[in-house]
Amino acid sequence: MRLLTHNMLSCNVKGVTNGFPLIIQADKVLEKPAELNHDFLRNMFYKVDWKALVDAAKSMGYSELPESAEASMLESLDFLNRFHHALMELHLEEGALICPETGRKFPVDKGIPNMLLHEDEV
Amino acid sequence: MTSLTLIATNPIRDSSLLDVEDRDIVRGQEENKQAFLSSWFKKAGRKINPSFTSYPSQLMLVNFLRVKRIFVHGKESFPSSLIYRSFHLRLFSSMKKDIQGNVLYGLRTSESVAEHEEEKCSTANAQSTPEIEKKYVHRVYDAIAPHFSSTRFAKWPKVAAFLGSLPLGSLVLDAGCGNGKYLGLNPDCYFIGCDISAPLIKICSDREHEVLVADAVNLPYRTGFGDAAISIAVLHHLSTESRRKKAIQELVRVVKVGGLVLITVWAAEQEDKTLVTKWTPLADKYAEEWVGPSSPRARSSPSLTLESIPEAEDKGFKEKEINLPEDSKVLPEMSPSRQREINIDNQQEYFVPWHLPYHRAEVGGASAYAVESGLAKKDDKKGAVVYNRYYHVFCEGELERLVSGMNNVTVVDRFFDKSNWCIVIEKSC
């Protein structure tokens, strides 16, 4: 699971209002290189919750993102590379995503999060 | 008991199949027959004036008594499935109520089934998975995943065109992505796929796609994050209208304002009509009544639904007017294939078989277990385990109807392609 995906996931258990961002329990992290796509990164920059991305990256062992960011930084290749690395090249292989409101754990197994709810949670 | 034995064609011969006291009515006096039927029709709130000197009306009486016999002796669920499609619905339902003192469970027109479903679902939760989907969608796809995936490689041009039309760098969400056939189809876009089947998602993941296991009726995505979404051949596996609506609402929710959603579903109007004959129509959606492939309904073919009682003499039928309950239809011709067509015209619920070859039936004996528990059956002639997948096929305009109530949706395109109904909608606000 990439942090791009993490940035859009939210706990959808019934009644939960603050299900984002999910807290990462990183048991196993991999780094896989990916091709940098400027258009895509620009598009994603306006979508992502920056603070959630920074915190998630830290929990995956990457602290090179600036604490805050603005669109002008997209001009900087250095910034783009860091952004790209955090967003697209860090993979959570094993661990869990934890709802900040309820503590509910969504397991991540072989890189795949399982977001299915139990009967009593819908 | 099949419909062939149920539908009497010879009043004298077939009356031998009736209960003794009923035989006497058939062979007895005109006034008695009249009185007998009148009382039943009256209970159903209907007038009757057939003349029992005529052959067709004799047949009607015998058939009527056959049905009565089922209610008296038969199992609760069996008559429901046969009577459901009957053109004498109101009459038989009244009879059943009278004989068995039961509420009209199962004896409904298709409109009231839908209403009842809605009622059930607004109290039950649209997000809670019904049994029929657990058994005949989820478990089946889990069991057939690798084989299914190996047959799913052709990229549908219409989907490719939709994806190709998206702006560079778009984030596309594929809800119900299956084996990930469309993930990455446009290399300038980024795809995130989800499916309820973990085995299918594993196949996607092995192909290096970004995927997760999730329920299309309750997507775990933040609102407005995606640029576009696709739902290719997914909604027809949802067994209630409110779930289908919810899934569409979810697709719209997760895309940005101005974002597009492409939805495709199997059409009731199949181009290859021979294909439909391989499907099993479901007379009654209620999974609670379904007892497994050994039940009569599982073995049913289109001809098992109760054919309308013939009004005329012979194979060369002519239309004959009699005063029937107003929800019944007088059909000009009663050949079985015509009847099947009529039944199929209203039929949208089906089991569609999947043949999993023995050599593909996996390790761990999941298929053996499926056969034992009645979820699947073995076909030695074809060398395959046969699973049934539940489908609600869509009729023309149904997708439009589902979105018509959504005030933040505009229909941008609609088309019929390769026996699928397709729609492109835009999130307007």
GROMACS .gro file of C-alpha atoms in nm, chain A residues 1-14 20 32 37 39-40 43-44 47-49 88 91 110-117 119 121-122, chain B residues 125 127-129 134 168-171 173 187-188 190 192 196 201-202 205 208-215 218-222 224-227 254 256:
model
   74
    1MET     CA    1   0.000   0.000   0.000
    2ARG     CA    2   0.137   0.336  -0.100
    3LEU     CA    3   0.092   0.651   0.101
    4LEU     CA    4  -0.113   0.792  -0.183
    5THR     CA    5  -0.374   0.530  -0.103
    6HIS     CA    6  -0.334   0.582   0.268
    7ASN     CA    7  -0.406   0.950   0.220
    8MET     CA    8  -0.747   0.873   0.082
    9LEU     CA    9  -0.850   0.596   0.317
   10SER     CA   10  -1.086   0.665   0.599
   11CYS     CA   11  -1.252   0.445   0.857
   12ASN     CA   12  -1.606   0.381   0.735
   13VAL     CA   13  -1.744   0.208   1.041
   14LYS     CA   14  -2.096   0.328   1.111
   20PHE     CA   15  -0.910   1.004   0.894
   32LYS     CA   16   1.011   0.027  -0.463
   37ASN     CA   17   0.509   1.176  -1.331
   39ASP     CA   18   0.132   1.595  -1.409
   40PHE     CA   19   0.024   1.334  -1.166
   43ASN     CA   20  -0.264   1.688  -0.949
   44MET     CA   21  -0.210   1.490  -0.630
   47LYS     CA   22  -0.564   1.657  -0.321
   48VAL     CA   23  -0.348   1.526  -0.044
   49ASP     CA   24  -0.378   1.616   0.318
   88MET     CA   25   0.466   0.654  -0.446
   91HIS     CA   26   0.510   0.057   0.056
  110LYS     CA   27   0.128  -0.850   0.155
  111GLY     CA   28   0.071  -0.487   0.078
  112ILE     CA   29  -0.306  -0.518   0.061
  113PRO     CA   30  -0.524  -0.340   0.314
  114ASN     CA   31  -0.846  -0.516   0.406
  115MET     CA   32  -1.109  -0.252   0.467
  116LEU     CA   33  -1.406  -0.486   0.492
  117LEU     CA   34  -1.630  -0.426   0.788
  119GLU     CA   35  -2.169  -0.726   1.024
  121GLU     CA   36  -2.002  -0.230   1.200
  122VAL     CA   37  -2.218  -0.135   0.902
  247ASN     CA   38  -2.929  -0.182   0.618
  249GLN     CA   39  -2.479  -0.191   0.357
  250SER     CA   40  -2.541  -0.526   0.517
  251THR     CA   41  -2.463  -0.809   0.274
  256LYS     CA   42  -2.261  -1.406   0.021
  290LEU     CA   43  -0.330   1.337  -1.784
  291GLY     CA   44  -0.243   1.247  -1.431
  292SER     CA   45  -0.597   1.156  -1.329
  293LEU     CA   46  -0.661   0.939  -1.029
  295LEU     CA   47  -1.094   0.449  -0.883
  309PRO     CA   48  -0.065   0.474  -1.859
  310ASP     CA   49  -0.113   0.848  -1.800
  312TYR     CA   50  -0.310   0.632  -1.178
  314ILE     CA   51  -0.656   0.235  -0.733
  318ILE     CA   52  -1.469  -0.760  -0.220
  323ILE     CA   53  -0.732  -0.868  -0.526
  324LYS     CA   54  -0.431  -1.091  -0.466
  327SER     CA   55  -0.153  -0.721  -0.638
  330GLU     CA   56   0.184  -0.476  -0.913
  331HIS     CA   57  -0.141  -0.282  -0.897
  332GLU     CA   58  -0.243  -0.063  -0.607
  333VAL     CA   59  -0.543  -0.240  -0.463
  334LEU     CA   60  -0.738  -0.309  -0.149
  335VAL     CA   61  -1.017  -0.533  -0.031
  336ALA     CA   62  -1.334  -0.330   0.016
  337ASP     CA   63  -1.709  -0.331  -0.034
  340ASN     CA   64  -1.937   0.122   0.147
  341LEU     CA   65  -1.615   0.253  -0.003
  342PRO     CA   66  -1.341   0.339   0.246
  343TYR     CA   67  -1.235   0.645   0.050
  344ARG     CA   68  -1.254   1.008   0.150
  346GLY     CA   69  -1.412   1.380  -0.355
  347PHE     CA   70  -1.062   1.239  -0.380
  348GLY     CA   71  -1.082   1.068  -0.717
  349ASP     CA   72  -1.086   1.228  -1.059
  376VAL     CA   73  -1.561   0.944  -0.401
  378LYS     CA   74  -1.442   1.526  -0.722
   0.00000   0.00000   0.00000
